[in-house]
Coordinates of C-alpha atoms in Angstrom, one line a residue:
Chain I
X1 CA -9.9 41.4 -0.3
X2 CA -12.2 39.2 2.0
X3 CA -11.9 36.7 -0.8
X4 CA -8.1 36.8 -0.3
X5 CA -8.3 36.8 3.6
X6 CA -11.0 33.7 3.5
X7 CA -8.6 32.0 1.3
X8 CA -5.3 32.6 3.7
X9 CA -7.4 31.4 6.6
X10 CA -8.1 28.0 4.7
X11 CA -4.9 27.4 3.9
X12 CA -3.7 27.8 7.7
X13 CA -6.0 25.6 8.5
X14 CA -5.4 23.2 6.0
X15 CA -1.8 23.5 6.9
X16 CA -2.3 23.1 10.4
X17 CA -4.6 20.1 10.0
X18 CA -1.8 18.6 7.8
X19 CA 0.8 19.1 10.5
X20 CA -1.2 18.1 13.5
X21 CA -1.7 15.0 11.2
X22 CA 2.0 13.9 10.7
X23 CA 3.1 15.2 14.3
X24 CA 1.2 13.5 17.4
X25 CA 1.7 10.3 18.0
X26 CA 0.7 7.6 20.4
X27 CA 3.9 8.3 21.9
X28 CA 3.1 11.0 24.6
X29 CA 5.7 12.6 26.6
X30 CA 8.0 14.6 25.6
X31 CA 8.3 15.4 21.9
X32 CA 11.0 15.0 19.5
X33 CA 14.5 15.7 20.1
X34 CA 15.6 12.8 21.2
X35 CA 19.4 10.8 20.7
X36 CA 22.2 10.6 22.4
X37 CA 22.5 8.9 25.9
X38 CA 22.3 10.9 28.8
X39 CA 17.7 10.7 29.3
X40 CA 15.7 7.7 30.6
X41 CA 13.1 7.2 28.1
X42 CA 13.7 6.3 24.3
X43 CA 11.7 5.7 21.5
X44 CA 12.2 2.5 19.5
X45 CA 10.6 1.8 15.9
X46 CA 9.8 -1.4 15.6
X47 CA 6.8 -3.6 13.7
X48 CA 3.9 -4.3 15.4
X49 CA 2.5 -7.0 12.7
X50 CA 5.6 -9.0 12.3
X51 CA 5.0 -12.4 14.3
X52 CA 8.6 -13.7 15.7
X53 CA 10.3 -10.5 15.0
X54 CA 8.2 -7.4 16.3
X55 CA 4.3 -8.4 17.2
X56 CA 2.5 -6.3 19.1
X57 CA -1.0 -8.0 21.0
X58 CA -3.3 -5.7 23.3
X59 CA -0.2 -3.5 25.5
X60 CA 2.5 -6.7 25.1
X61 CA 5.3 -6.2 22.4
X62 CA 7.0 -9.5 21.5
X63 CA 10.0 -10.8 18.8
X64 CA 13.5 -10.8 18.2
X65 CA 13.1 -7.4 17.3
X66 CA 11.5 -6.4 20.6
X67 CA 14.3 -8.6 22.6
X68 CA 17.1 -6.9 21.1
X69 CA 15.8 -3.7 21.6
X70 CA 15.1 -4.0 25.2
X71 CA 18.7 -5.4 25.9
X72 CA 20.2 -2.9 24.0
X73 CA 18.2 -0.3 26.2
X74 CA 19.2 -1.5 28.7
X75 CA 22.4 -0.9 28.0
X76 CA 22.2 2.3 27.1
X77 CA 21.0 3.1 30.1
X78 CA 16.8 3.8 29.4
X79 CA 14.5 2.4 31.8
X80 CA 11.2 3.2 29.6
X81 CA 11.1 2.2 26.1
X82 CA 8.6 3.7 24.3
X83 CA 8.0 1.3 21.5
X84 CA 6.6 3.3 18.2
X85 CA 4.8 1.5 15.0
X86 CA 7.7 1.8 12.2
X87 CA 6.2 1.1 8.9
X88 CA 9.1 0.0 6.2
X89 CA 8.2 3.1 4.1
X90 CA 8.5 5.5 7.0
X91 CA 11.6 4.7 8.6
X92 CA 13.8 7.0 7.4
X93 CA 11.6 10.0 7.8
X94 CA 10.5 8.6 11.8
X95 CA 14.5 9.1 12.2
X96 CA 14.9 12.3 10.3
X97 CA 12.7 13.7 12.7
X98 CA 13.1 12.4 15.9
X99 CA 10.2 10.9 16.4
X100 CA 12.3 7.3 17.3
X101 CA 15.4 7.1 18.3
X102 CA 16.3 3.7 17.3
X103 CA 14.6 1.7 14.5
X104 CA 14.9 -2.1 15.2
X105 CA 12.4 -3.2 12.6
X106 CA 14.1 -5.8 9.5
X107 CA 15.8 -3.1 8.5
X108 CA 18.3 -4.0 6.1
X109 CA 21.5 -2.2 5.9
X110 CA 22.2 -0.9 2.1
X111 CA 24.2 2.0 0.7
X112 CA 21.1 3.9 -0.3
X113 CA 19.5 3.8 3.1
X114 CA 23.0 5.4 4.6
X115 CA 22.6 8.7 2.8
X116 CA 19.9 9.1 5.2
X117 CA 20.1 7.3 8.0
X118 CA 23.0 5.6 10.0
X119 CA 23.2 1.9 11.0
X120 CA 24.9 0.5 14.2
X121 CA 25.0 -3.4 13.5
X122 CA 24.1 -5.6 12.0
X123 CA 22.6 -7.7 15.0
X124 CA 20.9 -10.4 12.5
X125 CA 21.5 -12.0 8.7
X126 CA 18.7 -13.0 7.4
X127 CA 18.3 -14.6 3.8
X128 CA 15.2 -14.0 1.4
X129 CA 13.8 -17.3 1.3
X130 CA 10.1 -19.1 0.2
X131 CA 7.3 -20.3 2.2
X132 CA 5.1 -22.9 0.3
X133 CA 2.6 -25.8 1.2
X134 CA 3.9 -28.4 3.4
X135 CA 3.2 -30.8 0.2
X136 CA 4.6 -28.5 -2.3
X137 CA 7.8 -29.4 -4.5
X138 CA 9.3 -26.2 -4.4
X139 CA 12.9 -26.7 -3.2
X140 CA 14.8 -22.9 -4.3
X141 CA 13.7 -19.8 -6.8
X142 CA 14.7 -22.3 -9.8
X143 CA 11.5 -24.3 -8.9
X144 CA 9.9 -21.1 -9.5
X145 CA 9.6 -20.9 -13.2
X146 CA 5.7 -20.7 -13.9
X147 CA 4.6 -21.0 -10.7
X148 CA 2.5 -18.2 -8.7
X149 CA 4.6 -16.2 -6.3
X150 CA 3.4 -14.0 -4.2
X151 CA 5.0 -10.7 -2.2
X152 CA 4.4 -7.0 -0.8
X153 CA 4.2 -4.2 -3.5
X154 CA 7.1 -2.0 -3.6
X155 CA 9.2 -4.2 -1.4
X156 CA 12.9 -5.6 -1.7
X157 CA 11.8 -9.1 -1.8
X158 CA 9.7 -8.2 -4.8
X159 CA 12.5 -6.5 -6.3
X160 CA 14.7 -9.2 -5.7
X161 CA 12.6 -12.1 -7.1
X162 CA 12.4 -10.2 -10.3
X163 CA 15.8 -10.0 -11.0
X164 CA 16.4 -13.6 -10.0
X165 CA 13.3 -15.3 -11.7
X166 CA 12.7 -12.6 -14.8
X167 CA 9.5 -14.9 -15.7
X168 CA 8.1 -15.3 -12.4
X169 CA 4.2 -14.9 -12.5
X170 CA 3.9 -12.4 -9.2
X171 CA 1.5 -11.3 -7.1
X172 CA 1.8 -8.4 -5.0
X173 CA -0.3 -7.7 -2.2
X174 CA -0.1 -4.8 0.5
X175 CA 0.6 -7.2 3.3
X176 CA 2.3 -10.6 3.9
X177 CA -0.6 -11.1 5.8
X178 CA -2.9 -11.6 2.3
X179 CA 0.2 -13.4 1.2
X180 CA 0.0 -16.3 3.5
X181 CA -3.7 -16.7 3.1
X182 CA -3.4 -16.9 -0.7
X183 CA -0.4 -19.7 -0.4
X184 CA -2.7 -21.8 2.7
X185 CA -5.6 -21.7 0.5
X186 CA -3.2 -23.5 -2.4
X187 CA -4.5 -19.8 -5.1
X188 CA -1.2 -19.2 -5.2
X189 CA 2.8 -21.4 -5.1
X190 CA 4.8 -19.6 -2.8
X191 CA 5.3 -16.2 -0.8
X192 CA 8.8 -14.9 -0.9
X193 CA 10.4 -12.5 1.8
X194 CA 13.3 -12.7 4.5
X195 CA 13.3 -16.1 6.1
X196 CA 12.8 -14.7 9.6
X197 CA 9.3 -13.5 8.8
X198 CA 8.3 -16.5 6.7
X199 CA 9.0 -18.3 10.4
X200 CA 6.9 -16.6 12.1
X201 CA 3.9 -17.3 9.4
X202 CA 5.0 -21.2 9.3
X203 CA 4.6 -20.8 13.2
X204 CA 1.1 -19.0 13.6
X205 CA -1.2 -21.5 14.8
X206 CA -3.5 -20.9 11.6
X207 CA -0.8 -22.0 9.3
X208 CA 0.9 -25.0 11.5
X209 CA 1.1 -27.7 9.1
X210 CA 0.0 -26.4 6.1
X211 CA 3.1 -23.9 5.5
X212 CA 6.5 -24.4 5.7
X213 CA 9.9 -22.3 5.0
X214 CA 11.5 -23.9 1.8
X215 CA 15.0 -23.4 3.9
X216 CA 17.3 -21.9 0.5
X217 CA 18.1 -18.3 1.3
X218 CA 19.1 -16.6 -1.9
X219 CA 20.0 -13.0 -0.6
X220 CA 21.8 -11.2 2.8
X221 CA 19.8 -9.7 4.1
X222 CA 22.0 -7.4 7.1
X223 CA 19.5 -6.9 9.6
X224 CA 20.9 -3.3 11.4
X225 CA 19.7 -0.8 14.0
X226 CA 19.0 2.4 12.5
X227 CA 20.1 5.9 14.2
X228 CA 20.1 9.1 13.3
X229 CA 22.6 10.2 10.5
X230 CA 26.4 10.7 12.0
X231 CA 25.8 10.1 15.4
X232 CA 28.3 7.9 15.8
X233 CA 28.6 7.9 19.6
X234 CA 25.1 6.4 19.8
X235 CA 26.0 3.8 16.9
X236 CA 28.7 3.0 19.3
X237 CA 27.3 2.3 21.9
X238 CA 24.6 0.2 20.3
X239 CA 26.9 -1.7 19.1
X240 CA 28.2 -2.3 22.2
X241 CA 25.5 -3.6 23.7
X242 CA 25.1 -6.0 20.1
X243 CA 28.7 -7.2 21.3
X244 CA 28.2 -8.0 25.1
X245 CA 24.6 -9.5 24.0
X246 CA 26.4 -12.0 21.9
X247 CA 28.8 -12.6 24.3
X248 CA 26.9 -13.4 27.5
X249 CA 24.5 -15.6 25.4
X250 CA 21.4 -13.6 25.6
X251 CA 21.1 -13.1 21.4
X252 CA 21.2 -16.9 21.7
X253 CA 18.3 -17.3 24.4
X254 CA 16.4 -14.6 22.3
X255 CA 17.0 -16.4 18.8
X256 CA 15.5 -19.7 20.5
X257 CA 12.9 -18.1 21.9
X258 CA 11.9 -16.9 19.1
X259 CA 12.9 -18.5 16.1
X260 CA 12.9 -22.0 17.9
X261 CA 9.2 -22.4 17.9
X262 CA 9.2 -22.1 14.0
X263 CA 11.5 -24.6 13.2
X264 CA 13.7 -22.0 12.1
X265 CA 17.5 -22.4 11.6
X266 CA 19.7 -19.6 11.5
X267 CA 22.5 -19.8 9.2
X268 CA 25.4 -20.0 11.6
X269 CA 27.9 -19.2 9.0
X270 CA 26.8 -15.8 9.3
X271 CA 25.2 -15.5 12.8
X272 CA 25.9 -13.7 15.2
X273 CA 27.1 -11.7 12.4
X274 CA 30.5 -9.3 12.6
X275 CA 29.4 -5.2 13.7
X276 CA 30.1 -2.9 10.6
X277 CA 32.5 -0.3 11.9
X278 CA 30.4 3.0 12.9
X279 CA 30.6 6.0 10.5
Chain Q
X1 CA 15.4 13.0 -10.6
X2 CA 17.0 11.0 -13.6
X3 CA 18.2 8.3 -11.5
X4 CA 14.4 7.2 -10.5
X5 CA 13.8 7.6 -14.2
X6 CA 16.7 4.9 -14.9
X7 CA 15.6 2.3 -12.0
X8 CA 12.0 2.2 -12.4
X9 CA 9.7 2.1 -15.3
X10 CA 8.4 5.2 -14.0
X11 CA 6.6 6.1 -17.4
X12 CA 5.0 2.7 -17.8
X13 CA 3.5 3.8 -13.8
X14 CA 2.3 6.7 -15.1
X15 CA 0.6 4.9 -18.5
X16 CA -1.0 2.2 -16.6
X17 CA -2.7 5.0 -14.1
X18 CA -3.6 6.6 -17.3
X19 CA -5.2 3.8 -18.6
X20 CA -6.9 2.6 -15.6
X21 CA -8.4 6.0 -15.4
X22 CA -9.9 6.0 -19.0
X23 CA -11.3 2.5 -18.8
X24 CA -12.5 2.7 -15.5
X25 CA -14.2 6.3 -16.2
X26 CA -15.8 5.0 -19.3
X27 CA -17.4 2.0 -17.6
X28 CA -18.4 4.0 -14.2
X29 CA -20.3 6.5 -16.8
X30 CA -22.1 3.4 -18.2
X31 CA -23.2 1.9 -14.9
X32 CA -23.7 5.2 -13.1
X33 CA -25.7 6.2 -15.9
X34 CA -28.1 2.8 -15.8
X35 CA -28.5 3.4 -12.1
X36 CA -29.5 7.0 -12.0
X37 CA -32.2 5.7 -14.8
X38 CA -33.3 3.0 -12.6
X39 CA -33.5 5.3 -9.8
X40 CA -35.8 7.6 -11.5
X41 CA -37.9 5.4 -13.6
X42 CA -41.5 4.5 -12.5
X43 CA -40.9 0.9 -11.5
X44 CA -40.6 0.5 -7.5
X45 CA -37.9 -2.6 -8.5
X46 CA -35.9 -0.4 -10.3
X47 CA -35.8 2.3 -7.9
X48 CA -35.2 0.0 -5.1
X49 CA -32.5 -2.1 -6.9
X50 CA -30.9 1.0 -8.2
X51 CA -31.1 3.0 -4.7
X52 CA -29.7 -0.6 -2.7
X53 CA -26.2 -0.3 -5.5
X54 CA -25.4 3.1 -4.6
X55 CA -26.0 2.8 -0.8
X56 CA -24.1 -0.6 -0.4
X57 CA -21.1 0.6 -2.9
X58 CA -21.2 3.9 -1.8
X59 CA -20.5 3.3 1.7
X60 CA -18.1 0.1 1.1
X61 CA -14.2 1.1 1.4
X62 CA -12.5 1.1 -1.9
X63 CA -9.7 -1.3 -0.4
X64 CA -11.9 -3.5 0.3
X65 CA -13.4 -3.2 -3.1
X66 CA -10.6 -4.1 -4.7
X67 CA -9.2 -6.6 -2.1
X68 CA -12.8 -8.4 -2.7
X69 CA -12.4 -8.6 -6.8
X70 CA -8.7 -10.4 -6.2
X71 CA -9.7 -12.7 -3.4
X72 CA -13.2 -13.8 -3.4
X73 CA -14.2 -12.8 -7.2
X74 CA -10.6 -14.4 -9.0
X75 CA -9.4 -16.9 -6.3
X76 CA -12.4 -18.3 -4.4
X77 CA -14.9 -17.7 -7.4
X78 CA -12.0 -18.4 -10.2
X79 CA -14.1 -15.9 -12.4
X80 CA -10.6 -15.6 -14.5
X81 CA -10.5 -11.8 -16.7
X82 CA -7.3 -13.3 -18.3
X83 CA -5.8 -16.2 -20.0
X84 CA -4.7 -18.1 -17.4
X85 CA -1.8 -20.0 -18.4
X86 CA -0.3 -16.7 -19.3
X87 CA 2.7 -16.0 -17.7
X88 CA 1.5 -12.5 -17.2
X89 CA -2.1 -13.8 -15.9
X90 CA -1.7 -12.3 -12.7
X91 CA -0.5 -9.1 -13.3
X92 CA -3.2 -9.4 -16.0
X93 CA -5.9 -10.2 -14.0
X94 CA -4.9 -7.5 -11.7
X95 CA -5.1 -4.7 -14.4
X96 CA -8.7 -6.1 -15.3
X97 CA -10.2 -6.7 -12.0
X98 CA -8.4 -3.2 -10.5
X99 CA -11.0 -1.6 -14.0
X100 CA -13.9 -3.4 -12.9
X101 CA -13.7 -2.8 -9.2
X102 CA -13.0 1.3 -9.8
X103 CA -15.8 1.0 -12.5
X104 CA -18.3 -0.3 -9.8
X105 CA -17.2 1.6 -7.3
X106 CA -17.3 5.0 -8.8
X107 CA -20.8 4.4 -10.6
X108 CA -22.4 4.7 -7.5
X109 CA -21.0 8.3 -7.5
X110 CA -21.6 9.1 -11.2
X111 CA -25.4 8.0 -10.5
X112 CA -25.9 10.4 -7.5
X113 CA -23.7 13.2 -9.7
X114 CA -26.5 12.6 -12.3
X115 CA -29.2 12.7 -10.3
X116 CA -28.2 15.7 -9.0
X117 CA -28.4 17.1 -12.7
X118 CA -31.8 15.1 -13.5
X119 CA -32.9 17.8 -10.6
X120 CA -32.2 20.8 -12.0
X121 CA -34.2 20.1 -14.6
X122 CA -38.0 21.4 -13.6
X123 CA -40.4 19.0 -13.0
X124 CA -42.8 20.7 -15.4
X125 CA -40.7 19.7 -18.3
X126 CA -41.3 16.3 -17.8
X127 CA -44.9 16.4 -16.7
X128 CA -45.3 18.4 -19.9
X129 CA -43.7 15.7 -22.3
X130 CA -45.6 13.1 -20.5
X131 CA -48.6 15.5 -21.6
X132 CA -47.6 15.3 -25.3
X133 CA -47.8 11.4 -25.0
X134 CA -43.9 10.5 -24.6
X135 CA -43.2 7.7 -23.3
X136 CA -41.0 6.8 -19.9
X137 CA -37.7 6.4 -22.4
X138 CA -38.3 9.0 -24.7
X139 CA -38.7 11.6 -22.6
X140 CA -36.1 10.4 -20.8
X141 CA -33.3 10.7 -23.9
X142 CA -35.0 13.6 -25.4
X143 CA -36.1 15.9 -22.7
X144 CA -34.8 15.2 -19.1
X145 CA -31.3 13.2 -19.5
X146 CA -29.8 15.8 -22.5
X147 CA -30.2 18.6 -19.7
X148 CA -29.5 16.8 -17.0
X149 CA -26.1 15.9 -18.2
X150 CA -25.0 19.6 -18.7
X151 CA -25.9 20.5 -15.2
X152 CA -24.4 17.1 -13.6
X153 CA -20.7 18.5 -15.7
X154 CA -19.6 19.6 -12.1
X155 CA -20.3 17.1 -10.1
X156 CA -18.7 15.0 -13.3
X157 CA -15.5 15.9 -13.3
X158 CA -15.3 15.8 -9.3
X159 CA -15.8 12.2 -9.6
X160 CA -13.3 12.0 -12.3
X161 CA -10.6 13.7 -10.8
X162 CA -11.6 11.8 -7.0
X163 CA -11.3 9.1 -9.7
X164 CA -8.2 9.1 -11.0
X165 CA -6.3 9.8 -7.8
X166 CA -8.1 6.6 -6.3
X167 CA -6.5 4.5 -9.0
X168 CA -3.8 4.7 -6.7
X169 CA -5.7 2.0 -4.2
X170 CA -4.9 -0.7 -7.3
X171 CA -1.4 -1.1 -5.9
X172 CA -3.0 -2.6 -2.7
X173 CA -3.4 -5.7 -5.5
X174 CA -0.5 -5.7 -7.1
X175 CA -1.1 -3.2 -9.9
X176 CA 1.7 -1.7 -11.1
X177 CA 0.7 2.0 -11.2
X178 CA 1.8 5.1 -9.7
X179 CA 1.7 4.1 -6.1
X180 CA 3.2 1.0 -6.6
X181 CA 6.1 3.1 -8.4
X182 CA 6.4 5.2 -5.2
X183 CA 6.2 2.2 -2.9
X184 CA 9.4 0.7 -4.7
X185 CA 11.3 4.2 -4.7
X186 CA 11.1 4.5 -1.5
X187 CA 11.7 1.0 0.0
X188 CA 14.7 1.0 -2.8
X189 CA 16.4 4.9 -3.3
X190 CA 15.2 6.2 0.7
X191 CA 17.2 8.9 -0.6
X192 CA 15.6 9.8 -3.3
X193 CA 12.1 9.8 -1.1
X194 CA 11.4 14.0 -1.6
X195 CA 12.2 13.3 -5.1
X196 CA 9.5 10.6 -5.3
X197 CA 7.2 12.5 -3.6
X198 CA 7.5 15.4 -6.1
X199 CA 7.1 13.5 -9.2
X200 CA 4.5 11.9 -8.1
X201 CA 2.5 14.7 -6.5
X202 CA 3.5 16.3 -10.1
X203 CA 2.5 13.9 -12.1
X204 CA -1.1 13.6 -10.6
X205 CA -1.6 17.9 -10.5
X206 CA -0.6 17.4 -14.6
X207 CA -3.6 14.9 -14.8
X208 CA -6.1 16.5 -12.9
X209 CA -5.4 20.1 -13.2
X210 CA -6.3 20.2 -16.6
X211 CA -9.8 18.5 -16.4
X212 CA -10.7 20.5 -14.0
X213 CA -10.1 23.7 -15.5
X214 CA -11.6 22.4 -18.4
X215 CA -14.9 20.8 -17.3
X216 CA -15.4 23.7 -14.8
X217 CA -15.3 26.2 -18.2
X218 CA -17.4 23.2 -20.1
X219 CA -20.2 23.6 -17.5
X220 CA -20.3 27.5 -17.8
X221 CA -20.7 27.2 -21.4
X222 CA -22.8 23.8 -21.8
X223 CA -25.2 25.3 -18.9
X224 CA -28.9 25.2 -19.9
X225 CA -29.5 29.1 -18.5
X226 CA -32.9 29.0 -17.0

């Protein structure tokens, strides 16, 4: 009997423990139950170690990411954003449960992702591309054939590069950040991930000079703002805001701002790319 | 369920944890078990060298372990485990290295395990072999480490199974084990994440579950009852 009793205590606490674990956040405030329009604070998911795209430094949040977010915001109506650290394997679950609102973090739009989540977008096309020595010869993934690539376990870039170079000798590392270090110090040919992020390596001042983007996207890569499944309103009126921040040139000033430092061009076949209807 | 099974080499995950489980346990055994012995023997170097191991190993992170074997031990050090022209050398090299680093890392915790059992063993015993003129090593192998071994069974198979679900810290360099299987799942099927999350969990209760049931009932019968 006390056995029993000692044993249902421990496993409230455990439990407990476990929960108080996944629930608080840095966020403060008010918790959960967020969406819609209507309040004036939102949550945004976003990366925080993302240089170009979504960096944050000390209390500062900078990138593309970050630029779009706060215009579309705007829009919407929220004076605080409350930016929130999205990890790519937690997005769909910091959605799922409120705990963001909108997810502006490289988040490309696929079919898998919709059964749980839905995307307003896209606001950006970005291509896998390859970011080697500055004296390397690599020109595109046929270059790649015996040569060391490099890329984050688990991730679609991985994925990718093994269907497109079967043979490829790859190294994955939890972070890009390892990546880059690897290819500077010349252990390793070439990291592989979406051009826009391979930018903002090429443009860190520890790398200027010794890394550089190869330039030959091989994949789409639809860059969309994720929402909470079905709400169409809010998709919307995201997209909305995508629309008048194409039109009135600030998605331009942002691009610039940030890409324009790297060197970076942005395909303009497909940018500003064409908003997906909402569903 | 199936669908995962289809997409991903989700058996070859589970294999490779397997196996880096096995090799790793059989080398921490072998290390742990040299360092216990130099921490007990009668020469100060031995005891200092053996004590400095456990307390620098034991209170490194396994990340950075693992993170050190792959970028100052293969790249800066080119101490290559693989043939490196390969076209596999890396994944190779990450297999090996992910061994080695678990090996070391968890020896520190095997030698404290059988330390632990080296002290249940009264200190009579050995004053009393010392008595009958055996030496440091043999009444090391024939008195002290033979019971020693039986009481350190617990403490054993908590390393092991702490062990095996540390394997999972390999996919930090590239290894393609379990974790690294759920990574991909759930960049690539987000709706298949509680799915993931079940087979994996799953997988790692069949693993362990078993050894610990088993060494636990091992230990009650292999106990020397005093």
């Amino acid at each position: 009997m006390i056995t029993r009793r000692i044993g249902a205590a421990a496993f409230t606490l455990v439990l407990a423990a476990g929960l108080a674990a996944c629930g608080s956040d840095d966020g403060g405030g008010d918790d959960g139950a967020g969406g819609g329009a209507g309040g004036e604070s939102i949550k945004v998911g976003i990366k925080f170690d993302q240089p170009g795209l979504g960096l944050k430094e000390g209390n500062t949040y900078t990138g593309f990411d970050v630029d779009v977010a706060n215009y579309v915001a705007k829009e919407l109506g929220k004076t605080d954003v409350q930016f929130v650290q999205a990890p790519s394997k937690q997005r769909e679950d910091l959605i799922a449960t409120g705990q963001v609102d909108l997810i502006f973090a490289t988040y490309s739009i696929t079919d898998e992702r919709k059964q749980k989540v839905s995307f307003a977008g896209p606001y950006f096309i970005a291509g896998q591309d390859l970011l080697v020595a500055t004296d390397s010869t690599i020109k595109g993934p046929k270059d790649l054939d015996g040569k060391k690539l490099c890329s984050v376990t688990g991730s679609t870039s991985a994925d990718n590069v093994k269907k497109e170079v079967p043979g490829v000798n790859l190294q994955e590392f939890d972070t890009y950040s390892k990546c880059a270090e690897a290819v500077s110090k010349g252990q390793l040919d070439a990291l592989t991930t979406d051009d826009t992020i391979l930018a903002g390596y090429a443009a860190q001042d520890q790398y200027k000079g010794t890394l550089k983007v190869v330039g030959a996207p091989f994949s789409e890569e639809r860059y969309g703002v994720g929402l909470k499944k079905g709400d169409t309103a809010l998709c919307e009126d995201v997209n909305k805001a995508l629309t008048k921040m194409v039109e009135d040139g600030a998605w331009d000033k942002a691009v610039e701002a940030n890409f324009g430092p790297a060197g970076f061009k942005v395909d303009a076949k497909t940018n500003p790319p064409k908003l997906d209807a909402c569903s | 369920m199936n669908e995962l099974f289809q997409q991903f080499d989700v058996w070859g995950a589970f294999w490779l944890t397997i196996k880096l489980a096995a090799f790793s346990l059989v080398g921490a055994m072998v290390i742990g078990t040299i360092v216990a012995i130099m921490r007990v023997s009668p020469v100060a170097m031995f005891r200092f060298v053996g004590a400095a191991y456990v307390n620098i190993i034991r209170n490194t992170p396994l990340t950075l372990i693992l993170t050190f074997t792959i970028f100052v031990m293969l790249y800066d050090l080119g101490i290559n485990l693989a043939d490196e022209a390969s076209p596999t050398s890396i994944a190779d090299n990450g297999v090996r290295w992910a061994i080695v680093g678990l090996a070391v890392y968890h020896a520190a915790f095997v030698c404290e395990a059988i330390r632990s059992g080296i002290n249940t063993v009264p200190p009579g015993q050995a004053e009393a072999a010392r008595s009958l003129g055996l030496t440091f090593t043999q009444n090391l192998t024939n008195v002290v480490l033979p019971q020693a071994l039986r009481g350190a069974i617990t403490p054993l198979a908590s390393v092991t199974i702490a062990l095996i679900k540390n394997t999972t810290v390999a996919a930090a360099i590239g290894v393609a084990e379990t974790a690294a299987l759920m990574s991909s799942a759930i960049e690539l099927r987000a709706d298949l994440n509680y799915v993931t999350f079940a087979l994996v969990a799953g997988f790692f209760i069949i693993v362990t579950l078993p050894i610990g049931i088993g060494l636990t009932s091992l230990s009650r019968r292999m106990a020397v009852k005093r």
